[in-house]
Short mmCIF file of C-alpha atoms in Angstrom, two decimals:
data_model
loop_
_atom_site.label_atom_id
_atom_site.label_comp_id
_atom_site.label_asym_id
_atom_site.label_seq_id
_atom_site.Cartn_x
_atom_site.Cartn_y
_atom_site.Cartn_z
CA UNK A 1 61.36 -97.07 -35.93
CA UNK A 2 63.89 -94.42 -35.12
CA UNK A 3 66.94 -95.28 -32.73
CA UNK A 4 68.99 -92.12 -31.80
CA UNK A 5 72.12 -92.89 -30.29
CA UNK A 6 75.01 -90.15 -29.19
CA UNK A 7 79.03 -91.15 -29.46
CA UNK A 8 81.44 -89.23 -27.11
CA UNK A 9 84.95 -89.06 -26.04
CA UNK A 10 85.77 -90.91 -22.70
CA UNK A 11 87.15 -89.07 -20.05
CA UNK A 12 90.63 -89.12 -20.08
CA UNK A 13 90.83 -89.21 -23.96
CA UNK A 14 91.72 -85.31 -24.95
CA UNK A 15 89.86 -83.70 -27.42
CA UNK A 16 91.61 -81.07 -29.33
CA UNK A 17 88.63 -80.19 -31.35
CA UNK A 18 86.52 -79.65 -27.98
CA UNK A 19 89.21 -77.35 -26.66
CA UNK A 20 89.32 -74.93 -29.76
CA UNK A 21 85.20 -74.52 -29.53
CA UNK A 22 85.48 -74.08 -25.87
CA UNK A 23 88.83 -71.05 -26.38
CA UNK A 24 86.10 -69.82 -29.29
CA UNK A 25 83.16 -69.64 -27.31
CA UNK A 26 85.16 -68.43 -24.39
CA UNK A 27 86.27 -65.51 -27.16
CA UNK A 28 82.72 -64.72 -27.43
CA UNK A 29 81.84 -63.59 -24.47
CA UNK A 30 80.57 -66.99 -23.35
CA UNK A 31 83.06 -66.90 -20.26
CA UNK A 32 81.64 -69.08 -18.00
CA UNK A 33 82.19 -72.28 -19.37
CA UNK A 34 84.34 -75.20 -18.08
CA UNK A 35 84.80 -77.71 -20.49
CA UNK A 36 83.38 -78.68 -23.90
CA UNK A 37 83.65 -82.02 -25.38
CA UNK A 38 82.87 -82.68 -28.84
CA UNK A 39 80.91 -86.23 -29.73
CA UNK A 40 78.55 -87.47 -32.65
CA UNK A 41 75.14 -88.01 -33.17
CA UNK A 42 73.42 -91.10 -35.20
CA UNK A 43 69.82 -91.19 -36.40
CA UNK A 44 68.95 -95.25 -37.41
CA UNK A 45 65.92 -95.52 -39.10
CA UNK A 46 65.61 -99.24 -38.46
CA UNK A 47 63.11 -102.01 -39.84
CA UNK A 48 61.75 -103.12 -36.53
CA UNK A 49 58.48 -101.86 -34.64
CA UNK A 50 59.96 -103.88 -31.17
CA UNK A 51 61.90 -100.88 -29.19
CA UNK A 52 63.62 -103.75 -27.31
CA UNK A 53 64.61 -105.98 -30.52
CA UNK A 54 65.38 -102.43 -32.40
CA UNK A 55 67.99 -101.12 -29.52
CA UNK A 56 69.71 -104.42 -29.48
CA UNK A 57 70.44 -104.48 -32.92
CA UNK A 58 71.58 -100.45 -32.66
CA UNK A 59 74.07 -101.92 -29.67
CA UNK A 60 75.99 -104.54 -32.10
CA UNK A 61 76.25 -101.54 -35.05
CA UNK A 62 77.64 -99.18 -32.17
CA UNK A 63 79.98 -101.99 -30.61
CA UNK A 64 81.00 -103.22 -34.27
CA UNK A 65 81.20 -100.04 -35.77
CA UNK A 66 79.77 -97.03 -34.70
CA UNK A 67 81.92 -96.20 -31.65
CA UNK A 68 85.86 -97.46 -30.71
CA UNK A 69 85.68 -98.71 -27.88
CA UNK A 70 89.13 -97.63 -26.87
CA UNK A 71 87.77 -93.93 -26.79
CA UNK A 72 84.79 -93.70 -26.94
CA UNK A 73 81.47 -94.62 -24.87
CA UNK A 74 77.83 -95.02 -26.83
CA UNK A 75 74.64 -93.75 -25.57
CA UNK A 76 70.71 -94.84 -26.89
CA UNK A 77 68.99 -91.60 -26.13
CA UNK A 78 65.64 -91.88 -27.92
CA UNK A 79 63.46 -94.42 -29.46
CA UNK A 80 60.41 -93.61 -31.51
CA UNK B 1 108.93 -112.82 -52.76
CA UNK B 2 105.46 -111.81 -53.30
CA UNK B 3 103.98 -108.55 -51.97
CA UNK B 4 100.32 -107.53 -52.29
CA UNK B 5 98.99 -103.99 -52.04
CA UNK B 6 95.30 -103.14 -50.85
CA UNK B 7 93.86 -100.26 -52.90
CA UNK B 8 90.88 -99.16 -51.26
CA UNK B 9 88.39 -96.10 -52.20
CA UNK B 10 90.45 -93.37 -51.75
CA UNK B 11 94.07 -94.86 -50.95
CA UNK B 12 96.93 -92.39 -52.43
CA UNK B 13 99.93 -93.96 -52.12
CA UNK B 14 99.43 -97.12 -53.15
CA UNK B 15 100.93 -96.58 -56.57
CA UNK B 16 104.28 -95.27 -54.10
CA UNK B 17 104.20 -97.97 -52.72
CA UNK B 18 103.89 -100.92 -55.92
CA UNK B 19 106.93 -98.74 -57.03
CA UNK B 20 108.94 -98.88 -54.07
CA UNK B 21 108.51 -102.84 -53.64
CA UNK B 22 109.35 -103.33 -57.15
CA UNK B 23 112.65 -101.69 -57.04
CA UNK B 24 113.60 -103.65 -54.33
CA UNK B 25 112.72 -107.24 -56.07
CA UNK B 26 109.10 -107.87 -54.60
CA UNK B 27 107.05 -108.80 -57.18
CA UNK B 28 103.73 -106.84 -56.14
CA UNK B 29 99.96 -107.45 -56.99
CA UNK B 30 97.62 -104.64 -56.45
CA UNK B 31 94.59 -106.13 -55.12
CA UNK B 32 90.99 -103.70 -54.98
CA UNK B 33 89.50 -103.65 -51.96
CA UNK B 34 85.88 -105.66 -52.95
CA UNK B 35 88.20 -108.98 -54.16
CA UNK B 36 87.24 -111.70 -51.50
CA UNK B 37 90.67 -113.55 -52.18
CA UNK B 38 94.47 -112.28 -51.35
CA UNK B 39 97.11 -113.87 -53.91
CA UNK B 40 99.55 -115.47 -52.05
CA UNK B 41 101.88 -113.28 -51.09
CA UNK B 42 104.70 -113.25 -48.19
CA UNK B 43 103.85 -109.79 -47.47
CA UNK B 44 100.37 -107.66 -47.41
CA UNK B 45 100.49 -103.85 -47.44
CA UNK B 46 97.86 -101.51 -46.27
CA UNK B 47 98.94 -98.39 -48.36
CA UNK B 48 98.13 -94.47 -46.98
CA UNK B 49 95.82 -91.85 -47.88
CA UNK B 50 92.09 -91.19 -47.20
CA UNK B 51 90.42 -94.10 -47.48
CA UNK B 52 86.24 -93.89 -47.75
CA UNK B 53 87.06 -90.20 -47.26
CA UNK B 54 88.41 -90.86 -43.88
CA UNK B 55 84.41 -91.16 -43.11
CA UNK B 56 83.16 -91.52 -39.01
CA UNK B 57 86.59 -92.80 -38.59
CA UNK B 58 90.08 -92.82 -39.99
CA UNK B 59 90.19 -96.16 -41.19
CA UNK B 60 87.15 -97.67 -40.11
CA UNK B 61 84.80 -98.33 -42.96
CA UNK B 62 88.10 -99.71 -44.89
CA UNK B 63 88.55 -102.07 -41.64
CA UNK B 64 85.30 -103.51 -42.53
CA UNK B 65 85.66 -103.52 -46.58
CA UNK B 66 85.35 -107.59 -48.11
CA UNK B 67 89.54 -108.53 -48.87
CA UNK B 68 90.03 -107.38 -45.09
CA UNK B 69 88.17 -110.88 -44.21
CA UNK B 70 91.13 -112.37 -46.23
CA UNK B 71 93.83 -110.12 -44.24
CA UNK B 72 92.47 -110.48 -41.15
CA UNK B 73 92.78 -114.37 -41.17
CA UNK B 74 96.22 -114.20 -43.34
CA UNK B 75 97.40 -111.54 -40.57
CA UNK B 76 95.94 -113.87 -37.80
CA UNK B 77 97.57 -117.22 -39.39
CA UNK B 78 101.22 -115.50 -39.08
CA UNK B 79 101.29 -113.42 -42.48
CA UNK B 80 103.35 -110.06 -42.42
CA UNK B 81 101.00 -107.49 -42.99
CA UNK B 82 102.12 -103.51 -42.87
CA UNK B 83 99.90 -100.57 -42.32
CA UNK B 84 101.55 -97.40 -43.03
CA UNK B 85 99.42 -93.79 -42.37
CA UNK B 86 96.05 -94.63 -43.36
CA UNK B 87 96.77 -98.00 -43.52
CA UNK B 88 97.66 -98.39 -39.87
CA UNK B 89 94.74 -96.57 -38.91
CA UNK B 90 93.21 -99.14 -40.63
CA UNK B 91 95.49 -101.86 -38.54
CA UNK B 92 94.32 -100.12 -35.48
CA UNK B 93 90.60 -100.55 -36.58
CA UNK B 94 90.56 -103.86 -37.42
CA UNK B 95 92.19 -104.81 -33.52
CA UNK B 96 95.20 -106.33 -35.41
CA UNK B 97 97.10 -103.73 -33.21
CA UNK B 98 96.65 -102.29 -29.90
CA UNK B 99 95.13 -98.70 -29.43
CA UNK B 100 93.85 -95.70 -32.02
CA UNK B 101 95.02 -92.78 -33.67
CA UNK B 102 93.65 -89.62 -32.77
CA UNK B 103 93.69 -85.99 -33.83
CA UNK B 104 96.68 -84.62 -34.21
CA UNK B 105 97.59 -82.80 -31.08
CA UNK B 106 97.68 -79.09 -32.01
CA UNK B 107 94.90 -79.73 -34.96
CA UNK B 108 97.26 -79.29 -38.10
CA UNK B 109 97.95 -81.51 -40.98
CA UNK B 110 101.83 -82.24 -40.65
CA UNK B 111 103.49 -83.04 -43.56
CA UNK B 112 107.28 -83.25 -43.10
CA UNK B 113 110.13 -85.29 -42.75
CA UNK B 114 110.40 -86.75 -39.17
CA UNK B 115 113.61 -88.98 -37.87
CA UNK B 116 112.58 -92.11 -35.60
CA UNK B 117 114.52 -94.64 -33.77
CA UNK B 118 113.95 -98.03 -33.76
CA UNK B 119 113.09 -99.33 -30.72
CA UNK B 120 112.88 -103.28 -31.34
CA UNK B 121 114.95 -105.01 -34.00
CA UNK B 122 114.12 -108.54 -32.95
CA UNK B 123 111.47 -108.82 -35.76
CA UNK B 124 111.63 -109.15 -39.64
CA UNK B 125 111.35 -105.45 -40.38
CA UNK B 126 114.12 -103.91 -38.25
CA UNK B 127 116.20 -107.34 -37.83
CA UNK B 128 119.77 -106.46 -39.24
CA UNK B 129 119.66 -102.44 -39.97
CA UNK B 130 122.40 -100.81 -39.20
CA UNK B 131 121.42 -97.18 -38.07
CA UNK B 132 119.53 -96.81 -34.92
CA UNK B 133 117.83 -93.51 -36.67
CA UNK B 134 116.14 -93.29 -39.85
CA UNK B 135 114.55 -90.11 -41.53
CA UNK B 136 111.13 -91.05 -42.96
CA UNK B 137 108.33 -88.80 -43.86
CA UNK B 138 104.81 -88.05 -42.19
CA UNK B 139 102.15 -86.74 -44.05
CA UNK B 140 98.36 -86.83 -41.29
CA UNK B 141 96.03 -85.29 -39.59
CA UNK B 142 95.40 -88.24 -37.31
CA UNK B 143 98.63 -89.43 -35.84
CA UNK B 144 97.96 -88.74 -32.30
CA UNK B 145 98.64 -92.33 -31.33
CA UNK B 146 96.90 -93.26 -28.21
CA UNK B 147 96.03 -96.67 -25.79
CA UNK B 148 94.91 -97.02 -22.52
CA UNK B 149 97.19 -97.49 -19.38
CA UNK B 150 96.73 -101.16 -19.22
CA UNK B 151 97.24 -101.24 -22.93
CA UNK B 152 100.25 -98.93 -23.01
CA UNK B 153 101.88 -101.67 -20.40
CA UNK B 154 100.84 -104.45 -22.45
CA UNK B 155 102.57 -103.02 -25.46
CA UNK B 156 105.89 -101.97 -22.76
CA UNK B 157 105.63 -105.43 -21.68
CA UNK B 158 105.73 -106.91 -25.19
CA UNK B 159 108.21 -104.97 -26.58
CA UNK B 160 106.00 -104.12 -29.46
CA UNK B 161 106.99 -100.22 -29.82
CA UNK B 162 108.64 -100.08 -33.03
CA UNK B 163 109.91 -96.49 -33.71
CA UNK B 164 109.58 -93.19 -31.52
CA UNK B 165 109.86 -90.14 -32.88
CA UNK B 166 113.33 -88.50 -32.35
CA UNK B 167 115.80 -86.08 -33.38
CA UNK B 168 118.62 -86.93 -35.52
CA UNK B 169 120.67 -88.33 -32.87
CA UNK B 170 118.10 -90.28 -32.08
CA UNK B 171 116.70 -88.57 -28.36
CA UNK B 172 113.34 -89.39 -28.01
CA UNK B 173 112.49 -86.27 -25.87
CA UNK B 174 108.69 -84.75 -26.43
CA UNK B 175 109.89 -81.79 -28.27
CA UNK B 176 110.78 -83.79 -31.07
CA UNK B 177 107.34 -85.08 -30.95
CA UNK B 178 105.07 -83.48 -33.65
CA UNK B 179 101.34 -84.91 -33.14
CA UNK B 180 101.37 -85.92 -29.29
CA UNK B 181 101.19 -89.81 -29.60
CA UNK B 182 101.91 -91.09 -26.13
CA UNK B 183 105.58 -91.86 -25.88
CA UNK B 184 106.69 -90.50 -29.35
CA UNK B 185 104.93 -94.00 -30.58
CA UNK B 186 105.15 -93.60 -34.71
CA UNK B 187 104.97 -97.41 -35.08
CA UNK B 188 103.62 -100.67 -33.35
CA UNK B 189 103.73 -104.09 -33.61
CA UNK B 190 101.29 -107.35 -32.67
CA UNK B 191 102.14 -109.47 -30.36
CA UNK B 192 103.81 -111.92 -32.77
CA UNK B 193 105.60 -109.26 -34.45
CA UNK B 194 104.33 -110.00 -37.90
CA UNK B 195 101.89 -107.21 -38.05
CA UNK B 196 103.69 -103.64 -38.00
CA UNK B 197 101.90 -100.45 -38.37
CA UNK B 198 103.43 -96.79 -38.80
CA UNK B 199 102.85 -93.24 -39.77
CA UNK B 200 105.74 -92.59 -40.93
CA UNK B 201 106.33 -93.38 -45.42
CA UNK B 202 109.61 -95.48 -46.31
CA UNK B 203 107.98 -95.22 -49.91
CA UNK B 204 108.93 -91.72 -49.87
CA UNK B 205 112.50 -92.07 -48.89
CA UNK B 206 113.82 -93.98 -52.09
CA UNK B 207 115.43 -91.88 -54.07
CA UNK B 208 118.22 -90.09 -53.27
CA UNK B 209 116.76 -87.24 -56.24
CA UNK B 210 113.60 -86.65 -54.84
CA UNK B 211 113.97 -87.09 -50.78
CA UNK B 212 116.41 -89.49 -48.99
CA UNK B 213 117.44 -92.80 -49.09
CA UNK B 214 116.63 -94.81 -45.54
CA UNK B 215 113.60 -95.86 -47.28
CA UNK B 216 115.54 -98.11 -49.17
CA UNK B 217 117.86 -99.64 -46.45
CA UNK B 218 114.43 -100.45 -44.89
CA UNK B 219 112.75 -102.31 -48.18
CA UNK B 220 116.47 -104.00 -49.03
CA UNK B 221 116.66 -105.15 -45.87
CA UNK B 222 113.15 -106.23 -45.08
CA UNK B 223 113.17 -108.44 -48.60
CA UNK B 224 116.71 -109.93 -47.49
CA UNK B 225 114.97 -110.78 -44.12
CA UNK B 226 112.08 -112.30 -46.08
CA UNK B 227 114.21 -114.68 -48.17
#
């Protein structure tokens, strides 16, 4: 099954990249934005048909690898 | 004294860096990044450059690779292991030190020669240098050294900053800051003190014909502190 999961910056971590797109977008004509944070996006096409045994295992890969923990905070959006 | 250098996919300056341990009598092993065993050595280096492409993370898919098993526990067992550029991005990966390196503050790659001061010389690295200032060089895109509050006191606490960016008198003031690291931080040690990692290149600075020479009152002294 598929596990989507979604990586972004924690709060009070800047994000340089986020603040270009947002001065770009703002440039435009898109003025009515406040912020815009950039984060990453992971499709896992794992071998497990259990949503519950498949999002665990996503978990440890985000914890181990997928995400830093010091910055930034992982999200399972979608299982299919 | 024995030196080992981890070449992983990727790594650029690990040839610098066999040549700059040589001259100063360490006789170095390069060691690729799929071995399983370190030589013995009294010192393991974690060279610069882009390793695995600088893929999802700077550093992290190194942090991960097979011989970092070995470092990890040699690191862990009181081994002196350094991590300079890419290599202490891949320090900071691996947990061996506190905190990450982020984006350079104002998105550029810098690539210049920086001066720090050193901030703790009650450890084998800095123990009996002279000069409160050196001028290394920086060459990253992901410098931006960063921890959380509780870590950040942890590290004050500690004393594990090892050099802040500064000018040449050695004024650690945030103009003379070029990526934004919190506090000027270019370098930081474990707890212990055995594990340092830095931005900043002494294998740059060793030869007086190409770009300066404080590189080489670091390695001379840190293989006369090794003895």
């Amino acid at each position: 099954m598929k596990i989507s999961v979604i990586i972004t910056l924690k709060k009070d971590v800047l994000d340089p990249q986020g603040k270009v797109i947002h001065q770009a977008l703002d440039g435009m004509g898109f003025a009515d934005i406040n912020e815009v944070r950039q984060g990453k996006y992971f499709e896992i096409d794992i071998k497990y048909n259990d949503p519950k045994k498949a999002k665990e295992k996503v978990e440890e890969m985000c914890q181990k690898l997928l995400a830093n923990l010091v910055i930034e905070n992982y999200k399972i959006i979608d299982a299919q | 004294m024995k030196s080992s250098v981890i070449t992983f996919p990727g790594s650029n300056c690990d040839r610098d860096m066999d040549v700059a341990l040589k001259k100063f009598g360490f006789k170095n092993k390069m060691v690729w990044h799929n071995d399983a065993e370190l030589p013995k050595s009294d010192l393991v280096v974690l060279p610069g450059g882009f390793s695995y492409g600088d893929y999802l993370r700077c550093g992290s898919m190194a942090s991960k690779s097979k011989i970092m098993k070995s470092v990890i526990n040699f690191a862990n067992s009181g081994g002196m292991v350094m991590g300079i550029c890419n290599g202490f991005q891949i320090l900071v990966e691996t947990g061996l030190v506190p905190g990450v390196l982020l984006r350079n503050k104002y998105l550029e790659f810098i690539c210049k020669n920086v001066f720090v001061k050193i901030n703790n010389k009650k450890n084998t690295y800095f123990k009996n240098i002279d000069n409160e200032v050196l001028e290394f060089h920086i060459a990253h895109n992901e410098g931006n050294y960063f921890c959380t509050k509780d870590q950040l006191k942890e590290i004050e606490d500690n004393e594990q900053i090892a050099i802040n960016y500064c000018d040449k008198t050695g004024k650690t003031e945030e103009q003379f800051n070029p990526n934004g690291s919190i506090k000027n931080i270019a370098g930081i040690f474990n707890k212990k003190k055995n594990i340092l990692g830095m931005m900043p290149h002494p294998e740059r600075m060793i030869d007086s014909s190409l770009s300066g020479e404080d590189g080489s009152i670091f390695f001379n002294n840190l293989i006369n502190n090794l003895k």
